[in-house]
Coordinates of N, CA and C in Angstrom, one line a residue:
M1 N 0.9 -1.2 0.0 CA 0.0 0.0 0.0 C 0.9 1.2 0.0
S2 N 0.6 1.9 -1.1 CA 1.5 3.1 -1.2 C 1.1 4.2 -0.2
V3 N 2.0 4.9 0.0 CA 1.8 6.0 1.0 C 1.8 7.3 0.2
H4 N 0.9 8.0 0.3 CA 0.8 9.3 -0.4 C 1.2 10.4 0.6
H5 N 2.3 11.1 0.2 CA 2.7 12.2 1.1 C 2.0 13.5 0.7
P6 N 1.7 14.3 1.6 CA 1.0 15.5 1.3 C 1.9 16.5 0.4
V7 N 1.3 17.1 -0.5 CA 2.1 18.0 -1.5 C 2.2 19.4 -0.9
D8 N 3.5 19.9 -0.9 CA 3.7 21.3 -0.4 C 3.4 22.3 -1.5
N9 N 2.3 23.0 -1.4 CA 1.9 23.9 -2.4 C 2.9 25.1 -2.6
N10 N 3.6 25.4 -1.6 CA 4.6 26.6 -1.7 C 5.9 26.3 -2.3
A11 N 6.2 25.0 -2.5 CA 7.5 24.7 -3.0 C 7.8 25.2 -4.4
G12 N 6.8 24.9 -5.3 CA 7.0 25.3 -6.7 C 7.1 26.8 -6.9
P13 N 6.2 27.5 -6.5 CA 6.2 28.9 -6.7 C 7.4 29.6 -6.1
T14 N 7.9 29.1 -5.0 CA 9.0 29.7 -4.3 C 10.3 29.6 -5.2
A15 N 10.5 28.3 -5.7 CA 11.7 28.1 -6.4 C 11.7 28.9 -7.7
G16 N 10.5 28.9 -8.4 CA 10.5 29.7 -9.7 C 10.6 31.2 -9.4
G17 N 10.1 31.8 -8.4 CA 10.3 33.2 -8.1 C 11.7 33.6 -7.8
E18 N 12.4 32.7 -7.1 CA 13.8 33.1 -6.8 C 14.6 33.1 -8.1
S19 N 14.4 32.2 -9.0 CA 15.1 32.1 -10.2 C 14.9 33.4 -11.1
T20 N 13.6 33.8 -11.1 CA 13.3 35.0 -11.9 C 14.0 36.2 -11.3
K21 N 14.0 36.3 -10.0 CA 14.7 37.5 -9.4 C 16.1 37.5 -9.7
R22 N 16.7 36.3 -9.7 CA 18.2 36.3 -10.0 C 18.5 36.7 -11.4
R23 N 17.6 36.2 -12.3 CA 17.8 36.7 -13.7 C 17.6 38.2 -13.9
R24 N 16.7 38.7 -13.2 CA 16.4 40.2 -13.3 C 17.6 41.0 -12.7
V25 N 18.2 40.5 -11.6 CA 19.3 41.2 -11.1 C 20.5 41.2 -12.0
W26 N 20.7 40.0 -12.6 CA 21.8 39.8 -13.5 C 21.7 40.7 -14.7
W27 N 20.5 40.9 -15.3 CA 20.3 41.8 -16.4 C 20.5 43.3 -16.0
I28 N 20.1 43.6 -14.8 CA 20.3 44.9 -14.3 C 21.8 45.2 -14.2
V29 N 22.5 44.2 -13.6 CA 24.0 44.4 -13.5 C 24.7 44.5 -14.8
A30 N 24.2 43.6 -15.7 CA 24.8 43.6 -17.1 C 24.6 44.9 -17.8
S31 N 23.3 45.4 -17.7 CA 23.0 46.6 -18.4 C 23.8 47.8 -17.8
A32 N 24.0 47.8 -16.5 CA 24.8 48.9 -15.9 C 26.2 48.8 -16.3
A33 N 26.7 47.5 -16.4 CA 28.1 47.4 -16.8 C 28.3 47.8 -18.3
L34 N 27.2 47.4 -19.1 CA 27.3 47.8 -20.5 C 27.2 49.3 -20.6
A35 N 26.4 50.0 -19.8 CA 26.3 51.4 -19.9 C 27.7 52.1 -19.5
V36 N 28.2 51.5 -18.4 CA 29.5 52.1 -18.0 C 30.6 51.9 -19.1
L37 N 30.6 50.7 -19.7 CA 31.5 50.5 -20.8 C 31.3 51.4 -22.0
V38 N 30.0 51.7 -22.3 CA 29.8 52.6 -23.4 C 30.3 54.0 -23.0
V39 N 30.0 54.4 -21.7 CA 30.5 55.7 -21.3 C 32.0 55.8 -21.4
V40 N 32.7 54.8 -21.0 CA 34.1 54.8 -21.0 C 34.7 54.9 -22.4
L41 N 34.0 54.1 -23.3 CA 34.4 54.2 -24.7 C 34.2 55.5 -25.3
V42 N 33.0 56.1 -25.0 CA 32.8 57.5 -25.5 C 33.8 58.5 -25.0
V43 N 34.1 58.4 -23.7 CA 35.1 59.3 -23.1 C 36.4 59.1 -23.7
A44 N 36.8 57.8 -23.9 CA 38.1 57.6 -24.5 C 38.1 58.0 -26.0
G45 N 37.0 57.9 -26.7 CA 37.0 58.4 -28.1 C 37.1 59.9 -28.1
V46 N 36.4 60.6 -27.2 CA 36.5 62.1 -27.2 C 38.0 62.5 -26.9
A47 N 38.6 61.9 -25.9 CA 39.9 62.2 -25.6 C 40.9 61.9 -26.7
A48 N 40.7 60.8 -27.4 CA 41.5 60.5 -28.5 C 41.4 61.5 -29.6
S49 N 40.1 61.9 -29.9 CA 39.9 62.9 -31.0 C 40.6 64.3 -30.6
N50 N 40.6 64.7 -29.4 CA 41.2 65.9 -29.0 C 42.7 65.9 -29.1
G51 N 43.3 64.7 -28.8 CA 44.7 64.6 -28.9 C 45.2 64.3 -30.3
A52 N 44.4 64.0 -31.2 CA 44.8 63.6 -32.6 C 45.3 64.8 -33.3
G53 N 44.7 66.0 -33.1 CA 45.1 67.2 -33.8 C 46.6 67.6 -33.7
P54 N 47.1 67.7 -32.5 CA 48.5 68.1 -32.4 C 49.4 67.0 -32.9
N55 N 49.0 65.7 -32.6 CA 49.9 64.6 -33.1 C 50.0 64.6 -34.6
L56 N 48.8 64.8 -35.3 CA 48.8 64.7 -36.7 C 49.5 65.9 -37.3
A57 N 49.3 67.1 -36.6 CA 50.1 68.3 -37.1 C 51.6 68.1 -36.9
G58 N 51.9 67.5 -35.8 CA 53.4 67.2 -35.6 C 53.9 66.2 -36.6
A59 N 53.1 65.2 -36.9 CA 53.5 64.2 -37.9 C 53.7 64.7 -39.3
S60 N 52.9 65.7 -39.6 CA 52.9 66.3 -41.0 C 54.2 67.1 -41.2
Q61 N 54.8 67.6 -40.1 CA 56.0 68.4 -40.2 C 57.2 67.4 -40.3
S62 N 57.6 67.1 -41.5 CA 58.7 66.2 -41.7 C 60.0 67.0 -42.1
P63 N 61.1 66.4 -41.9 CA 62.3 67.1 -42.4 C 62.4 67.4 -43.9
A64 N 61.6 66.6 -44.7 CA 61.6 66.8 -46.1 C 60.6 67.9 -46.5
S65 N 59.8 68.4 -45.6 CA 58.8 69.4 -46.0 C 59.5 70.7 -46.4
T66 N 58.8 71.5 -47.3 CA 59.4 72.7 -47.8 C 59.5 73.8 -46.7
P67 N 60.6 74.4 -46.6 CA 60.8 75.4 -45.5 C 59.9 76.6 -45.8
R68 N 59.4 77.2 -44.8 CA 58.6 78.5 -45.0 C 59.6 79.6 -45.4
P69 N 59.1 80.4 -46.4 CA 60.0 81.6 -46.7 C 60.2 82.5 -45.6
K70 N 61.4 83.0 -45.5 CA 61.7 84.0 -44.4 C 61.1 85.3 -44.8
A71 N 60.6 86.0 -43.8 CA 60.1 87.3 -44.0 C 61.2 88.3 -44.3
M72 N 61.0 89.0 -45.4 CA 62.0 90.0 -45.8 C 62.0 91.2 -44.9
P73 N 63.2 91.7 -44.5 CA 63.2 92.8 -43.6 C 62.6 94.1 -44.3
T74 N 61.8 94.7 -43.5 CA 61.2 95.9 -44.0 C 62.1 97.1 -43.9
A75 N 62.3 97.8 -45.1 CA 63.2 99.0 -45.1 C 62.5 100.1 -44.3
T76 N 63.3 100.7 -43.5 CA 62.8 101.8 -42.7 C 62.9 103.1 -43.5
P77 N 61.7 103.7 -43.7 CA 61.7 104.9 -44.6 C 62.6 106.0 -44.0
T78 N 63.3 106.6 -44.9 CA 64.2 107.7 -44.5 C 63.4 109.0 -44.5
A79 N 63.6 109.7 -43.4 CA 62.8 111.0 -43.3 C 63.4 112.0 -44.2
V80 N 62.6 112.7 -45.0 CA 63.1 113.7 -45.9 C 63.0 115.1 -45.2
P81 N 64.1 115.7 -45.0 CA 64.0 117.0 -44.3 C 63.2 118.0 -45.0
S82 N 62.4 118.7 -44.3 CA 61.5 119.7 -44.9 C 62.3 121.0 -45.2
R83 N 62.0 121.6 -46.3 CA 62.7 122.8 -46.7 C 62.2 124.0 -46.0
D84 N 63.1 124.9 -45.6 CA 62.7 126.1 -44.9 C 62.1 127.0 -45.9
P85 N 60.8 127.4 -45.8 CA 60.3 128.3 -46.9 C 61.1 129.6 -47.0
S86 N 61.7 130.1 -45.8 CA 62.4 131.3 -45.9 C 63.7 131.3 -46.6
S87 N 64.3 130.0 -46.8 CA 65.5 129.8 -47.5 C 65.3 129.6 -49.0
T88 N 64.1 129.5 -49.4 CA 63.9 129.2 -50.9 C 64.0 130.6 -51.6
A89 N 64.9 130.5 -52.6 CA 65.2 131.7 -53.4 C 64.1 132.0 -54.4
I90 N 63.6 133.2 -54.4 CA 62.5 133.5 -55.3 C 63.1 134.0 -56.6
P91 N 62.9 133.3 -57.8 CA 63.5 133.8 -59.0 C 63.1 135.2 -59.3
T92 N 64.1 136.0 -59.8 CA 63.8 137.4 -60.1 C 63.5 137.4 -61.6
V93 N 62.4 137.9 -62.0 CA 62.0 138.1 -63.4 C 62.5 139.4 -64.0
A94 N 63.4 139.3 -64.9 CA 63.9 140.6 -65.5 C 62.9 141.2 -66.3
P95 N 62.8 142.5 -66.3 CA 61.7 143.2 -67.0 C 62.0 143.1 -68.5
A96 N 60.9 142.9 -69.3 CA 61.0 142.7 -70.7 C 61.5 144.0 -71.3
P97 N 62.4 143.9 -72.3 CA 62.9 145.1 -72.9 C 61.8 145.8 -73.7
T98 N 61.9 147.1 -73.7 CA 60.9 147.9 -74.4 C 61.1 147.7 -75.9
E99 N 60.0 148.0 -76.6 CA 60.1 147.8 -78.1 C 61.1 148.8 -78.7
A100 N 61.3 149.9 -78.2 CA 62.3 150.9 -78.7 C 63.7 150.4 -78.5
A101 N 63.9 149.8 -77.3 CA 65.3 149.3 -77.0 C 65.6 148.1 -77.9
A102 N 64.6 147.2 -78.2 CA 64.8 146.1 -79.0 C 65.1 146.5 -80.4
A103 N 64.4 147.5 -80.9 CA 64.6 147.9 -82.3 C 65.9 148.8 -82.5
E104 N 66.4 149.4 -81.5 CA 67.5 150.3 -81.6 C 68.7 149.8 -80.7
P105 N 69.5 148.9 -81.2 CA 70.6 148.5 -80.3 C 71.6 149.6 -80.0
A106 N 72.2 149.5 -78.9 CA 73.2 150.6 -78.5 C 74.3 150.6 -79.5
P107 N 74.7 151.8 -79.9 CA 75.9 151.9 -80.9 C 77.2 151.5 -80.2
P108 N 78.1 151.0 -80.9 CA 79.4 150.6 -80.3 C 80.2 151.8 -79.8
A109 N 81.0 151.7 -78.9 CA 81.8 152.8 -78.4 C 82.8 153.2 -79.4
A110 N 83.2 154.5 -79.4 CA 84.1 155.0 -80.4 C 85.2 155.8 -79.6
Q111 N 86.4 155.8 -80.2 CA 87.5 156.6 -79.7 C 87.2 158.1 -80.0
A112 N 88.0 158.9 -79.4 CA 87.9 160.3 -79.7 C 88.3 160.5 -81.1
P113 N 87.6 161.3 -81.9 CA 87.9 161.4 -83.3 C 89.3 162.1 -83.6
V114 N 89.9 161.7 -84.7 CA 91.2 162.3 -85.1 C 91.0 162.9 -86.5
P115 N 91.8 163.8 -86.9 CA 91.7 164.4 -88.3 C 91.9 163.3 -89.3
L116 N 91.4 163.6 -90.5 CA 91.5 162.6 -91.6 C 93.0 162.4 -92.0
T117 N 93.9 163.3 -91.7 CA 95.3 163.2 -92.1 C 96.1 162.4 -91.0
E118 N 95.6 162.0 -89.9 CA 96.4 161.4 -88.9 C 96.1 159.9 -88.8
S119 N 96.9 159.2 -88.0 CA 96.7 157.8 -87.7 C 96.2 157.5 -86.4
A120 N 95.6 156.4 -86.2 CA 95.0 156.0 -84.8 C 95.1 154.5 -84.7
A121 N 95.4 154.0 -83.5 CA 95.6 152.6 -83.2 C 94.2 152.1 -82.6
A122 N 93.7 151.0 -83.2 CA 92.5 150.4 -82.7 C 92.9 149.6 -81.4
V123 N 94.0 148.9 -81.4 CA 94.6 148.2 -80.3 C 96.1 148.5 -80.4
P124 N 96.8 148.3 -79.3 CA 98.2 148.5 -79.4 C 98.9 147.6 -80.5
G125 N 99.6 148.3 -81.4 CA 100.2 147.6 -82.5 C 99.5 147.5 -83.8
V126 N 98.2 147.8 -83.8 CA 97.4 147.8 -85.0 C 96.9 149.2 -85.3
V127 N 97.6 149.8 -86.3 CA 97.4 151.2 -86.6 C 96.7 151.4 -87.9
F128 N 95.7 152.3 -87.9 CA 94.9 152.6 -89.1 C 95.2 154.1 -89.5
S129 N 95.1 154.3 -90.9 CA 95.2 155.7 -91.4 C 94.3 155.8 -92.7
V130 N 93.9 157.0 -93.0 CA 93.0 157.2 -94.2 C 93.8 158.0 -95.3
G131 N 93.8 157.4 -96.5 CA 94.5 158.1 -97.6 C 93.6 159.3 -98.1
A132 N 94.2 160.0 -99.1 CA 93.5 161.1 -99.7 C 92.1 160.8 -100.3
L133 N 91.1 161.6 -100.0 CA 89.8 161.4 -100.5 C 89.7 162.0 -101.9
S134 N 88.9 161.4 -102.8 CA 88.7 162.0 -104.1 C 87.3 161.9 -104.5
A135 N 86.8 162.9 -105.2 CA 85.4 162.9 -105.7 C 85.3 162.1 -107.0
V136 N 84.3 161.2 -107.0 CA 84.1 160.4 -108.2 C 82.6 160.2 -108.5
D137 N 82.2 159.7 -109.6 CA 80.8 159.4 -109.9 C 80.6 157.9 -109.6
G138 N 79.9 157.6 -108.6 CA 79.7 156.2 -108.3 C 78.7 155.5 -109.2
V139 N 78.8 154.2 -109.4 CA 78.0 153.4 -110.2 C 77.2 152.4 -109.3
A140 N 75.9 152.4 -109.4 CA 75.1 151.5 -108.6 C 74.9 150.2 -109.3
R141 N 75.3 149.1 -108.7 CA 75.1 147.8 -109.3 C 74.6 146.8 -108.3
G142 N 74.8 147.0 -107.0 CA 74.3 146.1 -106.0 C 72.9 146.5 -105.5
P143 N 72.2 145.6 -104.8 CA 70.9 145.9 -104.3 C 70.9 147.0 -103.3
G144 N 70.0 148.0 -103.4 CA 69.9 149.1 -102.5 C 70.9 150.2 -102.8
E145 N 71.7 150.1 -103.8 CA 72.7 151.1 -104.1 C 72.1 152.2 -105.0
V146 N 72.6 153.5 -104.8 CA 72.1 154.6 -105.7 C 73.3 155.3 -106.2
G147 N 73.5 155.3 -107.5 CA 74.7 155.9 -108.1 C 74.6 157.4 -108.1
G148 N 75.8 158.0 -108.3 CA 75.8 159.5 -108.3 C 77.1 160.0 -107.6
P149 N 77.1 161.2 -107.2 CA 78.3 161.8 -106.6 C 78.8 161.0 -105.4
S150 N 80.1 160.7 -105.4 CA 80.6 159.8 -104.3 C 82.0 160.2 -103.9
L151 N 82.5 159.6 -102.9 CA 83.9 159.8 -102.4 C 84.6 158.5 -102.4
R152 N 85.8 158.5 -102.9 CA 86.7 157.3 -102.8 C 87.9 157.6 -102.0
F153 N 88.3 156.6 -101.2 CA 89.5 156.8 -100.3 C 90.0 155.4 -100.0
T154 N 91.2 155.4 -99.5 CA 91.9 154.2 -99.0 C 92.0 154.2 -97.5
V155 N 92.0 153.0 -96.9 CA 92.3 152.9 -95.5 C 93.4 151.9 -95.4
T156 N 94.5 152.3 -94.7 CA 95.7 151.5 -94.5 C 95.8 151.0 -93.1
V157 N 96.2 149.7 -92.9 CA 96.4 149.1 -91.6 C 97.8 148.6 -91.5
R158 N 98.5 149.0 -90.5 CA 99.9 148.6 -90.2 C 100.0 147.7 -89.0
N159 N 100.6 146.5 -89.1 CA 100.7 145.6 -88.0 C 102.1 145.7 -87.4
D160 N 102.1 146.3 -86.2 CA 103.4 146.4 -85.5 C 103.5 145.4 -84.4
T161 N 102.7 144.4 -84.4 CA 102.8 143.3 -83.4 C 103.6 142.1 -84.0
P162 N 104.0 141.2 -83.1 CA 104.8 140.0 -83.6 C 103.9 138.9 -84.1
D163 N 102.6 139.1 -84.1 CA 101.6 138.1 -84.6 C 100.9 138.5 -85.8
T164 N 100.3 137.6 -86.5 CA 99.5 137.9 -87.7 C 98.2 138.5 -87.1
V165 N 97.7 139.6 -87.8 CA 96.5 140.2 -87.4 C 95.4 139.9 -88.4
S166 N 94.2 139.4 -87.9 CA 93.1 139.1 -88.7 C 92.3 140.3 -89.0
L167 N 91.9 140.5 -90.3 CA 91.0 141.6 -90.7 C 89.6 141.1 -91.2
G168 N 89.3 139.9 -90.8 CA 88.1 139.3 -91.3 C 86.8 139.9 -90.8
S169 N 86.9 140.6 -89.7 CA 85.7 141.2 -89.1 C 85.8 142.8 -89.1
T170 N 86.8 143.3 -89.8 CA 86.9 144.8 -89.9 C 86.0 145.4 -90.9
V171 N 85.3 146.4 -90.5 CA 84.2 147.1 -91.3 C 84.5 148.6 -91.3
V172 N 84.3 149.2 -92.5 CA 84.5 150.7 -92.7 C 83.2 151.3 -93.1
N173 N 82.8 152.4 -92.4 CA 81.6 153.1 -92.8 C 81.9 154.6 -92.9
L174 N 81.0 155.3 -93.5 CA 81.2 156.8 -93.7 C 79.8 157.5 -93.3
F175 N 80.0 158.6 -92.6 CA 78.8 159.4 -92.2 C 79.1 160.9 -92.7
F176 N 78.0 161.6 -93.1 CA 78.2 162.9 -93.7 C 77.2 163.9 -93.1
G177 N 77.5 165.2 -93.3 CA 76.6 166.3 -92.9 C 76.5 166.5 -91.4
A178 N 75.8 167.6 -91.1 CA 75.6 167.9 -89.7 C 74.9 166.8 -88.9
E179 N 74.0 166.1 -89.6 CA 73.2 165.0 -88.9 C 74.0 163.7 -88.9
Q180 N 75.2 163.7 -89.6 CA 76.0 162.5 -89.7 C 75.1 161.3 -90.2
S181 N 74.6 161.6 -91.3 CA 73.8 160.5 -92.0 C 74.7 159.4 -92.6
P182 N 74.3 158.2 -92.5 CA 75.1 157.1 -93.0 C 75.1 157.1 -94.6
A183 N 76.3 156.9 -95.2 CA 76.4 156.9 -96.6 C 76.3 155.4 -97.1
T184 N 75.8 155.3 -98.3 CA 75.7 153.9 -98.9 C 77.0 153.6 -99.7
E185 N 77.5 152.4 -99.4 CA 78.8 152.0 -100.1 C 78.4 151.4 -101.5
L186 N 79.2 151.8 -102.4 CA 79.1 151.4 -103.8 C 80.2 150.4 -104.1
T187 N 79.9 149.1 -104.1 CA 81.0 148.1 -104.2 C 81.6 148.0 -105.6
A188 N 80.8 148.4 -106.6 CA 81.3 148.2 -108.0 C 81.9 149.5 -108.6
S189 N 82.3 150.4 -107.8 CA 82.9 151.7 -108.3 C 84.4 151.8 -108.0
G190 N 85.1 150.7 -108.1 CA 86.5 150.7 -107.9 C 86.9 150.3 -106.5
G191 N 86.0 149.8 -105.7 CA 86.3 149.5 -104.3 C 87.0 148.1 -104.2
A192 N 87.8 147.9 -103.2 CA 88.5 146.6 -102.9 C 88.6 146.4 -101.4
P193 N 88.0 145.3 -100.9 CA 88.0 145.1 -99.5 C 89.4 144.8 -98.9
F194 N 89.4 144.8 -97.6 CA 90.7 144.4 -96.9 C 91.0 143.0 -97.2
P195 N 92.3 142.6 -97.1 CA 92.6 141.2 -97.2 C 92.2 140.5 -95.9
E196 N 92.4 139.2 -95.8 CA 92.0 138.5 -94.6 C 92.8 138.8 -93.4
S197 N 94.1 139.1 -93.6 CA 95.0 139.3 -92.5 C 96.2 140.1 -92.9
V198 N 97.0 140.5 -91.9 CA 98.2 141.3 -92.1 C 99.3 140.6 -91.3
A199 N 100.4 140.3 -92.0 CA 101.5 139.6 -91.4 C 102.2 140.6 -90.4
P200 N 103.0 140.0 -89.5 CA 103.7 140.9 -88.5 C 104.7 141.9 -89.3
G201 N 104.6 143.2 -88.9 CA 105.5 144.2 -89.6 C 105.0 144.6 -91.0
A202 N 103.9 144.0 -91.5 CA 103.4 144.4 -92.8 C 102.3 145.4 -92.8
T203 N 102.0 145.9 -94.0 CA 101.0 146.9 -94.2 C 100.0 146.4 -95.3
Q204 N 98.7 146.6 -95.0 CA 97.7 146.3 -96.0 C 96.7 147.4 -96.1
Q205 N 95.9 147.4 -97.2 CA 94.9 148.5 -97.4 C 93.7 148.0 -98.1
G206 N 92.6 148.8 -98.0 CA 91.4 148.5 -98.7 C 90.9 149.8 -99.3
T207 N 90.2 149.7 -100.4 CA 89.7 150.9 -101.1 C 88.2 150.9 -101.0
F208 N 87.6 152.1 -100.7 CA 86.2 152.2 -100.4 C 85.6 153.4 -101.2
V209 N 84.3 153.2 -101.7 CA 83.6 154.2 -102.4 C 82.2 154.3 -101.7
F210 N 81.8 155.6 -101.3 CA 80.5 155.8 -100.7 C 79.9 157.0 -101.4
A211 N 78.6 156.8 -101.6 CA 77.8 157.9 -102.3 C 77.5 159.0 -101.2
V212 N 78.0 160.2 -101.6 CA 77.9 161.4 -100.7 C 77.5 162.6 -101.5
P213 N 76.4 163.2 -101.2 CA 76.0 164.4 -102.0 C 77.1 165.5 -101.9
S214 N 77.3 166.2 -103.0 CA 78.4 167.2 -103.1 C 78.2 168.3 -102.1
D215 N 77.0 168.7 -101.9 CA 76.7 169.8 -101.0 C 76.8 169.5 -99.5
R216 N 77.1 168.3 -99.2 CA 77.1 167.9 -97.7 C 78.4 167.2 -97.3
R217 N 79.5 167.7 -97.9 CA 80.8 167.1 -97.6 C 81.7 168.0 -96.7
D218 N 81.1 169.0 -96.1 CA 81.9 169.8 -95.2 C 82.3 169.1 -94.0
Q219 N 81.6 168.1 -93.6 CA 81.9 167.4 -92.4 C 81.6 165.9 -92.7
V220 N 82.6 165.1 -92.8 CA 82.4 163.7 -93.0 C 83.2 162.9 -91.9
S221 N 82.7 161.8 -91.6 CA 83.4 160.9 -90.6 C 83.6 159.5 -91.1
I222 N 84.8 159.0 -91.1 CA 85.1 157.7 -91.5 C 85.3 156.8 -90.3
A223 N 84.5 155.8 -90.1 CA 84.6 154.9 -88.9 C 85.2 153.6 -89.3
V224 N 86.2 153.2 -88.6 CA 86.9 151.9 -88.8 C 86.6 151.0 -87.6
D225 N 85.7 150.0 -87.8 CA 85.4 149.1 -86.7 C 86.3 147.8 -86.9
Y226 N 87.4 147.8 -86.1 CA 88.4 146.8 -86.3 C 87.9 145.4 -85.9
S227 N 87.2 145.3 -84.7 CA 86.8 144.0 -84.2 C 85.7 144.2 -83.1
V228 N 85.0 143.2 -82.9 CA 83.9 143.2 -81.9 C 84.5 143.4 -80.5
G229 N 84.0 144.4 -79.8 CA 84.5 144.7 -78.4 C 85.6 145.7 -78.4
V230 N 86.1 146.1 -79.6 CA 87.1 147.1 -79.6 C 86.5 148.5 -80.0
P231 N 86.9 149.5 -79.3 CA 86.3 150.8 -79.7 C 86.6 151.2 -81.2
I232 N 85.7 151.8 -81.8 CA 85.8 152.2 -83.2 C 86.8 153.4 -83.4
V233 N 87.6 153.2 -84.4 CA 88.6 154.3 -84.7 C 87.8 155.3 -85.6
L234 N 87.8 156.6 -85.3 CA 87.0 157.6 -86.0 C 87.9 158.7 -86.5
F235 N 87.7 159.0 -87.8 CA 88.5 160.0 -88.5 C 87.4 161.1 -89.0
E236 N 87.7 162.4 -88.8 CA 86.8 163.5 -89.2 C 87.5 164.6 -90.0
G237 N 86.7 165.2 -90.8 CA 87.3 166.3 -91.6 C 86.4 166.7 -92.8
A238 N 86.8 167.6 -93.6 CA 86.1 168.0 -94.8 C 86.6 167.2 -96.0
A239 N 85.7 166.9 -96.9 CA 86.0 166.1 -98.1 C 85.9 167.0 -99.3
P240 N 86.6 166.7 -100.4 CA 86.5 167.5 -101.6 C 85.1 167.3 -102.3
R241 N 84.7 168.4 -102.9 CA 83.4 168.3 -103.6 C 83.6 167.8 -105.0

């Protein structure tokens, strides 16, 4: 005869409840551990990303990299001294010459006149003299010439210097009457100009013909302009009619 033991109604439920509680606690612990692990990984990743910048920058700087160009030194500007307005010279504007002065140049200086029969030196050693004047009938052939009563004479130059004297710029003119009007030279009436020069100790001469009215020969002046800057040699006297 079998014996039936009474069944404990609390045994099954108790064992099953404890197992469920254990599993729940394990899942909680595992979830917490997993969360902690995730947090650690996240923190480690953030730290690694922050430290990667300097390391990568440092790694990119290799010895073979191209050196940076050096900054060129900047030139220091030199101060320019300012000019004193009081020291600036103001250009002086010369007054414009008057129309009369421009049209009438000042006549060259002349020596004191000497008689027609005497000699006079233009400069020391260069002596001029006038030969006898004669009345002739001048012939007009050049432009501006007027033929008629004229005077012909010679002018002699003596070189008493040790050097050759040039006569290339020597000019002879004649003035007549009280007003000393200029006479017109007639080149084709037997005139002959001076030679180019006079040798040391030599004498040369030129022949000149000027148209002079017969009634105005009481006072004539023969001017010998030897050279520029030298006073004119002046001979005065009466000429034959």
